[in-house]
Tab-separated table of C-alpha atoms and ligand atoms in Angstrom:
chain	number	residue	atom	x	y	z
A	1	UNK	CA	-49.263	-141.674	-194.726
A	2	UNK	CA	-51.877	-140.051	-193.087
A	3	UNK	CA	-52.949	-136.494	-192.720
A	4	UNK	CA	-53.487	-134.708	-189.554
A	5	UNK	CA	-57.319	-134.099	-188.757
A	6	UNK	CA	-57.827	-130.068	-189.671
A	7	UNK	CA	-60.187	-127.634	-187.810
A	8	UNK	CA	-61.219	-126.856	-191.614
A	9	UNK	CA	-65.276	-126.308	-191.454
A	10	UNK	CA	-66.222	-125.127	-194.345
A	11	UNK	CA	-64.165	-125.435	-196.870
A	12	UNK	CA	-63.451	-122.206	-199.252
A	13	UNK	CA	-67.113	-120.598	-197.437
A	14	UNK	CA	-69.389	-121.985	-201.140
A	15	UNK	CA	-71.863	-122.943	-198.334
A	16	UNK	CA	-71.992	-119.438	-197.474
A	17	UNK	CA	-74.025	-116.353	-199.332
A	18	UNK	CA	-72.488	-113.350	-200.532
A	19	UNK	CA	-72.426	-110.404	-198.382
A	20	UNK	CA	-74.682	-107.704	-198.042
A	21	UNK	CA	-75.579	-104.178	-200.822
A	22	UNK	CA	-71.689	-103.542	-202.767
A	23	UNK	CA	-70.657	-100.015	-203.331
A	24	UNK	CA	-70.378	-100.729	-207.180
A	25	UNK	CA	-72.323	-102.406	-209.124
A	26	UNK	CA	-69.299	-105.474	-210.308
A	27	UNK	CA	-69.292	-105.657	-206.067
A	28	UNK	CA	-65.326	-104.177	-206.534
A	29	UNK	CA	-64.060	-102.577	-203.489
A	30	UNK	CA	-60.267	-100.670	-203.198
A	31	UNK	CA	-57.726	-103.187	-201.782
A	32	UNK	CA	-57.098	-100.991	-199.092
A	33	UNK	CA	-53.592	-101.663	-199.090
A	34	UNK	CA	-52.632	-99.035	-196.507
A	35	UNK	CA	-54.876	-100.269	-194.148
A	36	UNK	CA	-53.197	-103.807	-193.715
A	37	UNK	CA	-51.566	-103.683	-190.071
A	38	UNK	CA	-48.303	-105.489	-188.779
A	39	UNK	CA	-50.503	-108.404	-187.388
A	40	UNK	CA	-52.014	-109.373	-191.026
A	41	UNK	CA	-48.876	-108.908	-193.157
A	42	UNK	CA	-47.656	-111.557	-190.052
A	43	UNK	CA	-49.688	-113.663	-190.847
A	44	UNK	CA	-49.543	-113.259	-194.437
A	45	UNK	CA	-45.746	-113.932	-193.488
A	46	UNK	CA	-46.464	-117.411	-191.398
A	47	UNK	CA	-48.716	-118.651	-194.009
A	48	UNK	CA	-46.325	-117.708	-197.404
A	49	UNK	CA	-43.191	-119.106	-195.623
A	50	UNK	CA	-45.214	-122.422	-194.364
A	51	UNK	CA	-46.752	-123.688	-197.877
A	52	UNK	CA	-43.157	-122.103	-199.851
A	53	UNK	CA	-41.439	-124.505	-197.639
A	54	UNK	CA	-44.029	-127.300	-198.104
A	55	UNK	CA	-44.708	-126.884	-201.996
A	56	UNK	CA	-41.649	-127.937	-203.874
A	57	UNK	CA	-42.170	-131.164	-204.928
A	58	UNK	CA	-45.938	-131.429	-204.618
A	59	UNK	CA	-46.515	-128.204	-206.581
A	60	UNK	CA	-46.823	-128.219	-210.538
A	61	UNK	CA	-43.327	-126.872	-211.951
A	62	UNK	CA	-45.847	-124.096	-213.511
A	63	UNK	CA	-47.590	-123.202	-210.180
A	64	UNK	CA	-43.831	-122.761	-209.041
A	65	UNK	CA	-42.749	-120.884	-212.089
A	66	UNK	CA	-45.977	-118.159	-211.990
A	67	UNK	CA	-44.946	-117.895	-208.294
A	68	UNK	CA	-41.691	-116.961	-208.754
A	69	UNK	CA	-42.125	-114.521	-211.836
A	70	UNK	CA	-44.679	-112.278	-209.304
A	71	UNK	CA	-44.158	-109.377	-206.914
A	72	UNK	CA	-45.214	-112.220	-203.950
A	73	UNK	CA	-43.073	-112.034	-201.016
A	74	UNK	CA	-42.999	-113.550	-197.606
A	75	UNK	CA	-42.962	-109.445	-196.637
A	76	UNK	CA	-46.481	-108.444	-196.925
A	77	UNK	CA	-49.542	-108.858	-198.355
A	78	UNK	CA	-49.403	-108.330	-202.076
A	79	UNK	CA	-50.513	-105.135	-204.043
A	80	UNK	CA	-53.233	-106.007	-206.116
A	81	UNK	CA	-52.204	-103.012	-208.776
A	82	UNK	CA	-48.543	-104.693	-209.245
A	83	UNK	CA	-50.329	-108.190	-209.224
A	84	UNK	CA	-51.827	-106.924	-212.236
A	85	UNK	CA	-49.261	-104.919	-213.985
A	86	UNK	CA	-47.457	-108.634	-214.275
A	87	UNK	CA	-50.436	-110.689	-214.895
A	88	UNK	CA	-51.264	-108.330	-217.429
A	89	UNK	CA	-48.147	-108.349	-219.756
A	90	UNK	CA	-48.209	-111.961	-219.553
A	91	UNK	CA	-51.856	-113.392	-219.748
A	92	UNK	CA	-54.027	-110.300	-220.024
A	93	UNK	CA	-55.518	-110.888	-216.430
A	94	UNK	CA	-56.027	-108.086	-213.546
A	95	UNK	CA	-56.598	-109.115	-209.875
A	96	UNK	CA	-59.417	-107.100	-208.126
A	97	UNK	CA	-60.402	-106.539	-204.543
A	98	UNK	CA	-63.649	-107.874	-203.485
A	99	UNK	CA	-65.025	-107.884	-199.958
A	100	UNK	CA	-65.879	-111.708	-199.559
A	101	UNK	CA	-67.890	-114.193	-201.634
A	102	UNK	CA	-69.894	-112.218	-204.398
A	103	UNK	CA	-73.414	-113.606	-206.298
A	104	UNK	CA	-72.524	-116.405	-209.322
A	105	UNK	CA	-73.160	-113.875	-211.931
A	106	UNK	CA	-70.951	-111.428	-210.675
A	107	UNK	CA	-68.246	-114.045	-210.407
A	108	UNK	CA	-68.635	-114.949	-214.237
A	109	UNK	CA	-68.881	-111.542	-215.261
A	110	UNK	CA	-65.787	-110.618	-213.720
A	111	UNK	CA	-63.315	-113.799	-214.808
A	112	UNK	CA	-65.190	-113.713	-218.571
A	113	UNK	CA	-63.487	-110.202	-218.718
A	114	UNK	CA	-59.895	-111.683	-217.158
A	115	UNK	CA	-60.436	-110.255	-213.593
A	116	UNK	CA	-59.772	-112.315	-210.885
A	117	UNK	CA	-61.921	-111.084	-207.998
A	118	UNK	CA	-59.755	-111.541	-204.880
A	119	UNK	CA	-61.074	-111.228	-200.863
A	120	UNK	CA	-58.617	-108.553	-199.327
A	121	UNK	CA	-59.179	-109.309	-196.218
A	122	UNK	CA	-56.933	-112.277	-194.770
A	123	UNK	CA	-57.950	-114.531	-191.920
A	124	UNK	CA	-56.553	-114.272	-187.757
A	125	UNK	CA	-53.649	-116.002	-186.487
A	126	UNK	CA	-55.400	-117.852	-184.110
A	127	UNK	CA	-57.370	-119.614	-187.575
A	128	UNK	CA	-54.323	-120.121	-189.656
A	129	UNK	CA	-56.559	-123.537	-191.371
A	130	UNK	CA	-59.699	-122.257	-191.031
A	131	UNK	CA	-60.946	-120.729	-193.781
A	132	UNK	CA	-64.906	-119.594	-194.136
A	133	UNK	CA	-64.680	-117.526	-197.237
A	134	UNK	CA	-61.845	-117.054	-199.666
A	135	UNK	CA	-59.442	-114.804	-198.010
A	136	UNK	CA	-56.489	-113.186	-199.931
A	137	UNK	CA	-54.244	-116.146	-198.877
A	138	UNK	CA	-56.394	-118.633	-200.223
A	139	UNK	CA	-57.483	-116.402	-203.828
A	140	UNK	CA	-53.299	-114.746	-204.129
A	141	UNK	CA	-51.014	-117.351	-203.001
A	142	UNK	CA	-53.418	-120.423	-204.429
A	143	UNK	CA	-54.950	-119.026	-207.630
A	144	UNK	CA	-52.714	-116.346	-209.422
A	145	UNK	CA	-49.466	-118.374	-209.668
A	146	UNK	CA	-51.569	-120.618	-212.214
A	147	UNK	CA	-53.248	-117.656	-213.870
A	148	UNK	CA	-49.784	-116.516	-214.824
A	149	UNK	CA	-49.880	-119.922	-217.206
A	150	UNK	CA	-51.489	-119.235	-220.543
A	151	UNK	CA	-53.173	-122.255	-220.741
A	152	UNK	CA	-55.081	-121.999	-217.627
A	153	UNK	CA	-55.779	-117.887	-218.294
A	154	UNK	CA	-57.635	-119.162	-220.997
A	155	UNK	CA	-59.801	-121.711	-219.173
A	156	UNK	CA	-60.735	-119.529	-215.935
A	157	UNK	CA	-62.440	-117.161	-218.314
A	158	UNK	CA	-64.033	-119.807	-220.603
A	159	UNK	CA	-65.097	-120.845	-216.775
A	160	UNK	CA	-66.539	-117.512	-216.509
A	161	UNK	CA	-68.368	-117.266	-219.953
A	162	UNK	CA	-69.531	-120.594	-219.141
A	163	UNK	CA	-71.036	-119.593	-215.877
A	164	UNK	CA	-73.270	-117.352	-217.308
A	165	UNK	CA	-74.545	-119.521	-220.114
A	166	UNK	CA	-74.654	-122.983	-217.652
A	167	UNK	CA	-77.062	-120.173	-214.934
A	168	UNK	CA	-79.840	-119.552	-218.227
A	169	UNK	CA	-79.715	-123.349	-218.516
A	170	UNK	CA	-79.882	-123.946	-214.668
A	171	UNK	CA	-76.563	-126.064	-214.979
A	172	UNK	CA	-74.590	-124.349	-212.519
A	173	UNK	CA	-74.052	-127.212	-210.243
A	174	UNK	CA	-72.512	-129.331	-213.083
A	175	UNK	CA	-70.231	-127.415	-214.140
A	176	UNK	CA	-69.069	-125.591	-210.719
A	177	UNK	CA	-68.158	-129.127	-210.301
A	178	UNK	CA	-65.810	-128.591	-213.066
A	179	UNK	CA	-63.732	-125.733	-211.567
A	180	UNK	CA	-64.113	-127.500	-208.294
A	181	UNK	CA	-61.848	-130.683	-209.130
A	182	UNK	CA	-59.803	-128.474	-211.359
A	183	UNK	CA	-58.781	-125.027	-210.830
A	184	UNK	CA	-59.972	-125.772	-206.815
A	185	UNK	CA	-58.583	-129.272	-206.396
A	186	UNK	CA	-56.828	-130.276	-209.510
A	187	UNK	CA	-53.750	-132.414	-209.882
A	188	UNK	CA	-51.828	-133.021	-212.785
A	189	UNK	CA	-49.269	-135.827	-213.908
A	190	UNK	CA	-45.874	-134.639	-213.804
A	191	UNK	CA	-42.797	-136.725	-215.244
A	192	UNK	CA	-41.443	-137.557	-211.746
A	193	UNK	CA	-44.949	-137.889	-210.108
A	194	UNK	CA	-48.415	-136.367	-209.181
A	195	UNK	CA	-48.149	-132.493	-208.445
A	196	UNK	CA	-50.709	-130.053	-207.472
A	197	UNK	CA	-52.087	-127.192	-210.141
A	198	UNK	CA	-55.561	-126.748	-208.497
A	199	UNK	CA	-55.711	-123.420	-206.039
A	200	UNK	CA	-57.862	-124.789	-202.748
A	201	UNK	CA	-54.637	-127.412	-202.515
A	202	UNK	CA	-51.847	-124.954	-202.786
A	203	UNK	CA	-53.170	-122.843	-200.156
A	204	UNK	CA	-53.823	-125.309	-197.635
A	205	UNK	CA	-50.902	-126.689	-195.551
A	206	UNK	CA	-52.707	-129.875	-194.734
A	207	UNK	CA	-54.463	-130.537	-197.779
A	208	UNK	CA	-51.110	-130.219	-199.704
A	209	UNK	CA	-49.513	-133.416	-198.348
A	210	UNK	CA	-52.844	-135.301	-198.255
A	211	UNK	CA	-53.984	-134.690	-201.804
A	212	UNK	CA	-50.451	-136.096	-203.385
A	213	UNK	CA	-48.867	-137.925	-200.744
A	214	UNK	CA	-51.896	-140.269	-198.373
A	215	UNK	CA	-53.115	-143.232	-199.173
A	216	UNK	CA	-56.586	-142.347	-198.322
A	217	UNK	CA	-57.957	-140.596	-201.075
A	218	UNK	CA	-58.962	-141.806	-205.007
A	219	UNK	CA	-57.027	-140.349	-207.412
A	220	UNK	CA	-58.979	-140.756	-210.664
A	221	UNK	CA	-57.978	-139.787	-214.724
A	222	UNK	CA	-59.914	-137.040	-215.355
A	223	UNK	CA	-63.112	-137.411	-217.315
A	224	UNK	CA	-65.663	-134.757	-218.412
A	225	UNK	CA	-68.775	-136.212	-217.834
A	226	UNK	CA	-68.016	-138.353	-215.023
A	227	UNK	CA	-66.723	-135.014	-212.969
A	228	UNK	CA	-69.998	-132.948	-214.633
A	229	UNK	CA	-72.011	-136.064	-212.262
A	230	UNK	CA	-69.996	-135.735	-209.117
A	231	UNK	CA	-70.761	-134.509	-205.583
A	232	UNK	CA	-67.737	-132.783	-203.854
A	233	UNK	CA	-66.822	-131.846	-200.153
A	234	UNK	CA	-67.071	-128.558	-198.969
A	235	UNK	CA	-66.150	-129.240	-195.626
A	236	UNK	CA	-62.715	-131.627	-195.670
A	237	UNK	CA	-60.586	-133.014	-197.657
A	238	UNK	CA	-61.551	-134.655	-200.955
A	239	UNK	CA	-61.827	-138.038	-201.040
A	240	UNK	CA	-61.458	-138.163	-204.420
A	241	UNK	CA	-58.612	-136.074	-206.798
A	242	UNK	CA	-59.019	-135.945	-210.507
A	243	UNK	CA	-55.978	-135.914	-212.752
A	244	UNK	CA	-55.413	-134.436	-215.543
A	245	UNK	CA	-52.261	-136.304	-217.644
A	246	UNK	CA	-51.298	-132.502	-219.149
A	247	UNK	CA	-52.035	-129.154	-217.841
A	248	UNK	CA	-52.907	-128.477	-221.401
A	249	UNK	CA	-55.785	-130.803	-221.259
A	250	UNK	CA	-56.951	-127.822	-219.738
A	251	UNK	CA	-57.140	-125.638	-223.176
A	252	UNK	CA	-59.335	-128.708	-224.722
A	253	UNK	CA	-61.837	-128.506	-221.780
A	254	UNK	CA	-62.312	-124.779	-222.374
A	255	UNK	CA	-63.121	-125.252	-225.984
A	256	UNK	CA	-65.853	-127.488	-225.231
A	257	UNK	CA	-69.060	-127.334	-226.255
A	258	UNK	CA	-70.822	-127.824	-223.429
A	259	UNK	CA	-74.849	-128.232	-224.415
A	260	UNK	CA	-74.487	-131.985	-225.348
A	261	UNK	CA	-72.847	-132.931	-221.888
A	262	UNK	CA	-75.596	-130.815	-220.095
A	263	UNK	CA	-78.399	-132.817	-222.549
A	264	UNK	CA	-76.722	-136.187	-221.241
A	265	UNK	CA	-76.820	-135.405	-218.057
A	266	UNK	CA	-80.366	-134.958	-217.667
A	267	UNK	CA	-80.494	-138.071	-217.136
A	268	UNK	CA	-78.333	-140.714	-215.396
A	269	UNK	CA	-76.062	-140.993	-212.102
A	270	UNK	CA	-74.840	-138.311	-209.694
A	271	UNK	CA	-72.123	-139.724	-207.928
A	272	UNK	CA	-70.692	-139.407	-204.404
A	273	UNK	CA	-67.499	-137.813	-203.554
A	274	UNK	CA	-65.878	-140.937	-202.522
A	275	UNK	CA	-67.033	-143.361	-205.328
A	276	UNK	CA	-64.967	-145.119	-207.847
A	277	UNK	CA	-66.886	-146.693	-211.105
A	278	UNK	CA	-65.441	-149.665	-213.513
A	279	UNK	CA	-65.116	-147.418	-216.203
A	280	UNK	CA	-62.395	-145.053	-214.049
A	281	UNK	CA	-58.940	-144.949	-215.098
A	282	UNK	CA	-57.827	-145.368	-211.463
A	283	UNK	CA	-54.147	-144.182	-211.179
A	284	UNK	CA	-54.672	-144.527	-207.176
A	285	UNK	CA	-57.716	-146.265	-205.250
A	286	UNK	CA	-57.978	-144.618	-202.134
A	287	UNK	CA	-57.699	-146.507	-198.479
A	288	UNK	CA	-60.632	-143.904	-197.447
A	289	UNK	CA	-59.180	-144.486	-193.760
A	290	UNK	CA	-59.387	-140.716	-193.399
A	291	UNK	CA	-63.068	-139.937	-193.939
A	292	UNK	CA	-63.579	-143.958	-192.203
A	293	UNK	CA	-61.973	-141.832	-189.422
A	294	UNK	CA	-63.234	-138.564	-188.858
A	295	UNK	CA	-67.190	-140.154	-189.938
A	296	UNK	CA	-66.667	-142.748	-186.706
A	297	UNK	CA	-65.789	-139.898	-184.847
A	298	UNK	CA	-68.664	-137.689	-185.676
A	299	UNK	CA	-71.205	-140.473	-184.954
A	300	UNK	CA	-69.321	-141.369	-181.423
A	301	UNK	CA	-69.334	-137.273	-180.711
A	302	UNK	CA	-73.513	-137.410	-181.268
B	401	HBI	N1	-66.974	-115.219	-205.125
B	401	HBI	N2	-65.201	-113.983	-204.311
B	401	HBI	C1	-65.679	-115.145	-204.820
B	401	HBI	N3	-64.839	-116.198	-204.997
B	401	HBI	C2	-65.277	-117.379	-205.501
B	401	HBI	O1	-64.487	-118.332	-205.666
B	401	HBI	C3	-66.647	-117.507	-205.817
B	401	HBI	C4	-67.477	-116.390	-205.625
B	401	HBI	N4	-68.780	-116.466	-205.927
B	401	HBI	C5	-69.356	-117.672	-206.467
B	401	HBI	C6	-68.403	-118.792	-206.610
B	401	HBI	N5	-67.158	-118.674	-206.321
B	401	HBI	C7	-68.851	-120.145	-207.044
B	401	HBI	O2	-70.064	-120.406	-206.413
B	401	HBI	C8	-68.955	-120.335	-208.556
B	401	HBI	O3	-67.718	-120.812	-209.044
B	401	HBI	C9	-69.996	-121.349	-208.913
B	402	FE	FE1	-60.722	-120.455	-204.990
């Protein structure tokens, strides 16, 4: 099946810098909560009923258990504070306000410690897809369902302590490539099929059905180093998923030593998002008739 064609630009905003001069010095801001008017907890509303409708089915059964064991209602736009008070009793994380993207280090800093920095703004109604930074939809509804799992609690802030270490090393790009095909765009092997855990799927309508359910993309066993050496798309869908067999493969990865993957990958191939290698355990080889498509369209449009 194919996917319909998304005004999606840029994809979560990465290509975008942070903002301008925070308030504080972790780049924090209040939620604001009062503020919210009818017309954002709308389309808070639109958006939470859409992908609640959409997600059973494609959706890890632990996405849809942290979901339903939060205050997260179609009703409004969550309160960060009781966010928090639940995330905290069960993995130790919090869920702060920030005002947009914020630098790399601050990121790290902030997820090391179990604090989820979350944009508290959320986007119009007239850009329900279009996303150019992480808006509370994307960072509430996609990421703290799976932070409510132990297993990936644990990894998001070996992510973050991670961060810090793979910036002194200038390995950032590897291993943001790391969280990008897994807590971003992961899926996982469920009994009855392929379901979604990563958070830049759950929160996108289109990108929900495509990632699990077209023919179009690669869907590839996850591998370490062969992830640490691939490019990914900020600006459409991926044309290529990695899967992980367990979620708990997850608690491996963030016991990893990293330094001897970062040694081997001085030298060698970087991939492309759409490649597939001999040595891939290659659950699904993609059609690629979607990127085929939108890449003809691009050159006929210049
Ligand atoms: N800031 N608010 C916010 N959200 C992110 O997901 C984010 C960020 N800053 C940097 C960043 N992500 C990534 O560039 C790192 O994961 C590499
Ligand atoms: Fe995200």
């Amino acid at each position: 099946m194919q996917a319909q064609a998304t005004p999606v630009k840029v994809k979560h905003g990465l290509a975008a810098g942070p903002a301008a001069a925070p308030q504080r010095a972790d780049w924090t801001i209040d939620q604001g909560w009062d503020n919210y008017t009818p017309e954002q907890h709308a389309v808070w509303k639109t958006l939470y009923e859409r992908q609640t409708k959409l997600l059973p089915g494609l959706a890890c059964d632990d996405f849809v258990e942290g979901m339903k064991n939060l205050p997260m209602s179609a009703d409004e736009i969550p309160n960060f504070e009781n966010l928090s008070e639940v995330l905290m009793r069960k993995t130790g994380w919090q869920v702060v306000a920030v005002a947009g993207l914020v630098p790399d280090d601050v990121f790290f800093e902030h997820l090391a410690n179990r604090r989820f920095p979350a944009g508290n703004f959320i986007r119009g109604a007239h850009e329900l897809d279009y996303l150019e930074e992480p808006d509370v939809f994307h960072d509430v509804f996609g990421h703290v369902p799976m932070l409510m799992h132990p297993v990936m609690a644990d990894f998001i802030q070996a992510y973050g302590k991670g961060g810090l270490r793979a910036q002194s090393l200038g390995k950032l790009a590897e291993l943001a490539r790391v969280y990008w095909y897994t807590v971003e765009f992961g899926l996982v092997q469920q009994s009855e099929g392929l379901r979604i855990y990563g958070a830049g799927i759950a929160s996108s309508f289109s990108e929900s059905t495509f990632s699990v359910q077209s023919d179009s993309p690669n869907r590839i066993g996850f591998d370490l180093e062969r992830v640490m050496r691939t490019n990914y798309r900020i600006d459409d869908f991926q044309e290529s998923y990695f899967v992980l067999d367990h979620l708990q493969d997850l608690l491996a990865l963030a016991q990893t030593e990293f330094a001897p993957y970062y040694e081997r990958l001085n030298s060698g191939p970087t991939y492309q998002p759409g490649d597939v290698l001999p040595t891939d355990r290659v659950p699904h080889r993609g059609t690629g008739s979607y990127h085929r498509e939108r890449t003809a369209a691009a050159v006929v449009k210049v």
